[in-house]
CSV table of C-alpha atoms in Angstrom, one decimal:
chain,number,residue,atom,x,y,z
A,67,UNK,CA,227.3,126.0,95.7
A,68,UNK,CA,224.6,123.7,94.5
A,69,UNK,CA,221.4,124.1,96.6
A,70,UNK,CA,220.8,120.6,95.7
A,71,UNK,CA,224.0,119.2,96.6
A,72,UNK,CA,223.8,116.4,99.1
A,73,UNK,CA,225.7,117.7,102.3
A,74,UNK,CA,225.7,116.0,105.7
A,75,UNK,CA,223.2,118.8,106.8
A,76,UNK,CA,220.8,117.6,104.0
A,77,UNK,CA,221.9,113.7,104.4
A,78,UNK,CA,221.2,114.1,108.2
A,79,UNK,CA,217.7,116.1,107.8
A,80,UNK,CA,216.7,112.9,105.4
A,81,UNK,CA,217.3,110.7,107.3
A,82,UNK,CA,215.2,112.0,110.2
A,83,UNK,CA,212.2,112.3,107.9
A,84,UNK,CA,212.4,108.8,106.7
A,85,UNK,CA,212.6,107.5,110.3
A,86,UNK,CA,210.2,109.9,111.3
A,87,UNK,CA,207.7,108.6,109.0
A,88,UNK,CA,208.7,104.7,109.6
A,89,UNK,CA,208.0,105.9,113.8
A,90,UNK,CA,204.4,107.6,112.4
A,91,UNK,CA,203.7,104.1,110.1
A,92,UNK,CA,204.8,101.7,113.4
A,93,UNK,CA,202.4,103.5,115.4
A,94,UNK,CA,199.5,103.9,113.0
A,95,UNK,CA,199.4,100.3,112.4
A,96,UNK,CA,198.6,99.3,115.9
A,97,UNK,CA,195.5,101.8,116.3
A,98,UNK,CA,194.4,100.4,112.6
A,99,UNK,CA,194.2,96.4,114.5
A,100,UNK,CA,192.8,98.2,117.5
A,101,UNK,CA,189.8,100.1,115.9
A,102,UNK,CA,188.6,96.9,113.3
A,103,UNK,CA,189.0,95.1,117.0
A,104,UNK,CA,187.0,97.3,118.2
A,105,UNK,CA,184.5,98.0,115.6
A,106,UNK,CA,184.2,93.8,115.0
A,107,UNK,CA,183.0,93.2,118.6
A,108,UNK,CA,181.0,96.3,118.7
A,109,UNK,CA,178.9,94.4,115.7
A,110,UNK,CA,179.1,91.3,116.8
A,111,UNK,CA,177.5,92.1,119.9
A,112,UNK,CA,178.7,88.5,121.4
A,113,UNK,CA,178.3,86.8,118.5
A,114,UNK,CA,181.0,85.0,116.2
A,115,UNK,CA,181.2,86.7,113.0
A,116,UNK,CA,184.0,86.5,110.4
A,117,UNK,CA,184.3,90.2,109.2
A,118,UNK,CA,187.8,89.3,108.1
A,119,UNK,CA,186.8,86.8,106.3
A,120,UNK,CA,183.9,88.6,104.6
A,121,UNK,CA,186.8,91.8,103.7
A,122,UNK,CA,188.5,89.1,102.0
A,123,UNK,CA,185.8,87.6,100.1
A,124,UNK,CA,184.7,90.9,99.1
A,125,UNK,CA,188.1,91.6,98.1
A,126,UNK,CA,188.6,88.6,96.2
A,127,UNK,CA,185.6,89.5,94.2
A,128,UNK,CA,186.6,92.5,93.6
A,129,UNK,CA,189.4,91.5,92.1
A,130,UNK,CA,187.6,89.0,90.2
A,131,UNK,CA,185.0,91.0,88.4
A,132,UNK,CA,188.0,93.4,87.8
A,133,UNK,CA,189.8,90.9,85.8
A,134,UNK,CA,186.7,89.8,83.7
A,135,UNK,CA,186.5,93.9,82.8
A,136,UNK,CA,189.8,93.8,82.1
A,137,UNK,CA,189.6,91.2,79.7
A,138,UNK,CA,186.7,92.4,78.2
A,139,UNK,CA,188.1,95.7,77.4
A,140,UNK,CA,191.4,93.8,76.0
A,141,UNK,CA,188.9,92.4,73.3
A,142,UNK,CA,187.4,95.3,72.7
A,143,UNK,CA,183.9,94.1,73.3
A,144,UNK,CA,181.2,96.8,73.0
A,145,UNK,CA,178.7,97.0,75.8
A,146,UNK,CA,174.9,96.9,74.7
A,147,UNK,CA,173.2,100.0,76.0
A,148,UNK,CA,170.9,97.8,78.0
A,149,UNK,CA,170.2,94.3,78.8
A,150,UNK,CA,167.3,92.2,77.0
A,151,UNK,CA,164.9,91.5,78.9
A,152,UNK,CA,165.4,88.2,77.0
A,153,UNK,CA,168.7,87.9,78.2
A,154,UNK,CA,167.4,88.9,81.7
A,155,UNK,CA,165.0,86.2,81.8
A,156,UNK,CA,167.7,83.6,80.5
A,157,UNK,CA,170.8,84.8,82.8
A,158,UNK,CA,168.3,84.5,85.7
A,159,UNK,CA,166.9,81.0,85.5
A,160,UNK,CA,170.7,79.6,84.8
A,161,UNK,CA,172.1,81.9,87.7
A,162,UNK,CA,169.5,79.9,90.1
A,163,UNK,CA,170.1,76.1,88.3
A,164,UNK,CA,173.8,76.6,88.6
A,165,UNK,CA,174.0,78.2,91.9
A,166,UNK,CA,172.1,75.9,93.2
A,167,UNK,CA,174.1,72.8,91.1
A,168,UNK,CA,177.3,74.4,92.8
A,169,UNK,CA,176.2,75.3,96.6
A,170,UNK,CA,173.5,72.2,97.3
A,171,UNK,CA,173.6,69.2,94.5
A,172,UNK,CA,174.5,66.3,96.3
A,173,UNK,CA,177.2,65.1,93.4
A,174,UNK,CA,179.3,68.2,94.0
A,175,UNK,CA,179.7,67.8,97.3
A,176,UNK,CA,183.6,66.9,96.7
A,177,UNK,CA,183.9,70.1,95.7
A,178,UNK,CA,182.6,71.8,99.2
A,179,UNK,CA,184.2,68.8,101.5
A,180,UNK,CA,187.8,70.8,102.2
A,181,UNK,CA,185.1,73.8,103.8
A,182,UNK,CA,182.0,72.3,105.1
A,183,UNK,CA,180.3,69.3,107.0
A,184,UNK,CA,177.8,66.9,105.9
A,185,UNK,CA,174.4,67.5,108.5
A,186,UNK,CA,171.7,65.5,106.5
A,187,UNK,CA,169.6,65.5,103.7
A,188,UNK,CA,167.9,68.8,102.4
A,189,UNK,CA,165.5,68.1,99.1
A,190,UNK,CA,165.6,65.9,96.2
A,191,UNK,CA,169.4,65.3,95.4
A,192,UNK,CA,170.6,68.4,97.6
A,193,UNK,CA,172.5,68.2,101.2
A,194,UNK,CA,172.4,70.5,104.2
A,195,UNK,CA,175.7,71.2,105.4
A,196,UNK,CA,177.9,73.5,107.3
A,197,UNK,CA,180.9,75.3,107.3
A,198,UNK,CA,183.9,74.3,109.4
A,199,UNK,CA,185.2,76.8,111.8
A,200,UNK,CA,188.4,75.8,112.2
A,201,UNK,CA,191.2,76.9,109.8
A,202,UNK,CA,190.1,79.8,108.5
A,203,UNK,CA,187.3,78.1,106.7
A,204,UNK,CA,184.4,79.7,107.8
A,205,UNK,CA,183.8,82.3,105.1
A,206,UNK,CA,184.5,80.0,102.2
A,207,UNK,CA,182.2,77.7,103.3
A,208,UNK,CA,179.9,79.5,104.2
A,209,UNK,CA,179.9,80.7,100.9
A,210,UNK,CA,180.3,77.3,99.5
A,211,UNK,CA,176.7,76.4,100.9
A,212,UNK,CA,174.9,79.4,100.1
A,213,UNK,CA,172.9,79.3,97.1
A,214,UNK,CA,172.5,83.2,97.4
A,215,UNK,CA,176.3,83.8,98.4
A,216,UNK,CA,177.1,82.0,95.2
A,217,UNK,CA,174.5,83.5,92.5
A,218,UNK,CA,176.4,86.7,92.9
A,219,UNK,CA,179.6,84.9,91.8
A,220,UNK,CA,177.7,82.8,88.7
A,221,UNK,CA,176.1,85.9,87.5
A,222,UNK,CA,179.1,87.9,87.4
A,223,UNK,CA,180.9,84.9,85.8
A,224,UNK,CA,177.6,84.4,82.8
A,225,UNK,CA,177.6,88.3,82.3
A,226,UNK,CA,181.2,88.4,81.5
A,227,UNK,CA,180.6,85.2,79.3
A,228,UNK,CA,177.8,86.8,77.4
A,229,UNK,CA,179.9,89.5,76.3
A,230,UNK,CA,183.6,87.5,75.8
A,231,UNK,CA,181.9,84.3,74.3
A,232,UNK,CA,177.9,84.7,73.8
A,233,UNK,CA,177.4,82.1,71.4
A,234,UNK,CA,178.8,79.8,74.0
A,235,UNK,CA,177.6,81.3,77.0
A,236,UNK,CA,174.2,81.2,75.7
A,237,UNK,CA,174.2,77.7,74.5
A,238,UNK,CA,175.1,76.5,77.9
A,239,UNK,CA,173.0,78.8,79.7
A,240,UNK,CA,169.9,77.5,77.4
A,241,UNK,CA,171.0,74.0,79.2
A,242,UNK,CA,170.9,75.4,82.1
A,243,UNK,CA,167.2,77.2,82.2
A,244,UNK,CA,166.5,73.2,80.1
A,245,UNK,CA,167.8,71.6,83.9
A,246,UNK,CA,165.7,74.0,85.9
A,247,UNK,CA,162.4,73.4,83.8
A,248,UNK,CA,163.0,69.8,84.2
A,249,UNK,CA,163.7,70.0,87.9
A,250,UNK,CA,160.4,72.1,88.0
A,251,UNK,CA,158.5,69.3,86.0
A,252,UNK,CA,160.0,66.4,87.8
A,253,UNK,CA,158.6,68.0,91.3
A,254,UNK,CA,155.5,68.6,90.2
A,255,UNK,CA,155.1,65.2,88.6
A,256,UNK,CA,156.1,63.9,91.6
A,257,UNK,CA,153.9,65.7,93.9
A,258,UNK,CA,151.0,64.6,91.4
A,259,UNK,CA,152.1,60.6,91.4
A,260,UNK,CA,152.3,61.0,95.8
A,261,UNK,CA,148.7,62.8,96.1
A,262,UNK,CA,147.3,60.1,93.6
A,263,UNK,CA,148.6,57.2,95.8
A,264,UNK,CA,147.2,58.7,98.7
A,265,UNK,CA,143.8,58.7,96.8
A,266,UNK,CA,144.0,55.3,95.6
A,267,UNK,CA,143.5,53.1,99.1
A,268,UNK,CA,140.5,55.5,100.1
A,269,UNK,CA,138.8,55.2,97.0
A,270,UNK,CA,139.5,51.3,96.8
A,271,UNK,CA,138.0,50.9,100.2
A,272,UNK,CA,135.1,53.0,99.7
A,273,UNK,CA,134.3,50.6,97.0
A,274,UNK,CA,135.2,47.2,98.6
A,275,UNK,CA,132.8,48.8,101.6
A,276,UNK,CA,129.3,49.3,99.1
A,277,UNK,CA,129.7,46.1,97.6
């Protein structure tokens, strides 16, 4: 007789294996909710914090930068043995001008409406806002608004660039780093035209006063 054979001995002994282990899953489930419960308001000590939310985002990114690798590796791409310090420089000053183009800029705000509110003003052509609580929207906009949160996204997306399209990727990156020298030198020439004015009615006074 074949050992292997299916009998109802072996049929029955499957069986209660397979709802053995469906009874051990059903009940491990449970105590997996109960513990991040448990662990979520042991961190939050009182306050409202969306750890779900965050496991998803970090998730999704994840998933994201695995994708970029993916591709990369489809092209065949060769990885430089280290950065230049060029490069560095470059990647850096467009990270901050497009983070900050995507998470504050005033004209991109239709972008962030579905996951945050409109508070006020914040800077020249950027808004303060806040993400809405309700809906599940928390996270993303809280992400959304963050200039930091968002950086780790743009960097991740210029890297992969660099190394898929670097012609490209560097051309628009050089606009970039162009945007944020400008910004600088349009702040400062502000700041330079505002403490001027504030000299001029002193100075014009003082000399209205001797003669």
């Amino acid at each position: 007789m074949d050992p292997l054979a299916t009998t109802p001995e072996n049929r029955a002994d499957t069986t209660g294996d397979a709802t053995a282990d469906k009874t051990a899953g059903h009940r491990l489930a449970p105590r997996l909710r109960e513990l991040a419960r448990r662990t979520g308001r042991r961190y939050s000590a009182g306050h409202d914090r969306p750890l779900g939310g965050y496991l998803a985002s970090m998730t999704g990114f994840g998933a994201y930068t695995a994708a970029w690798a993916t591709a990369v590796r489809l092209r065949g791409r060769p990885l430089p043995d280290r950065p230049r310090p060029w490069d560095v420089v470059l990647t850096s000053v467009a990270t901050f001008r497009l983070s900050r183009l995507l998470s504050k800029a005033s004209v991109t705000s239709p972008l962030r409406a579905p996951f945050t509110r409109y508070v006020g003003p914040q800077g020249p052509a950027e808004l303060h806002e806040e993400a809405q609580p309700e809906g599940g929207r928390d996270t993303v906009g809280e992400l959304v608004t963050c200039p930091f949160c968002m950086s780790v996204w743009v960097v991740s997306t210029l890297t992969a660039g660099q190394l898929l399209w670097p012609r490209a990727t560097r051309t628009a990156m050089g606009a970039l780093a162009a945007l944020a020298g400008a910004d600088a030198l349009q702040l400062a020439y502000g700041a330079l035209v505002s403490r001027t004015t504030e000299r001029v009615p002193s100075t014009t006074h003082s000399h209205l006063t001797d003669s």
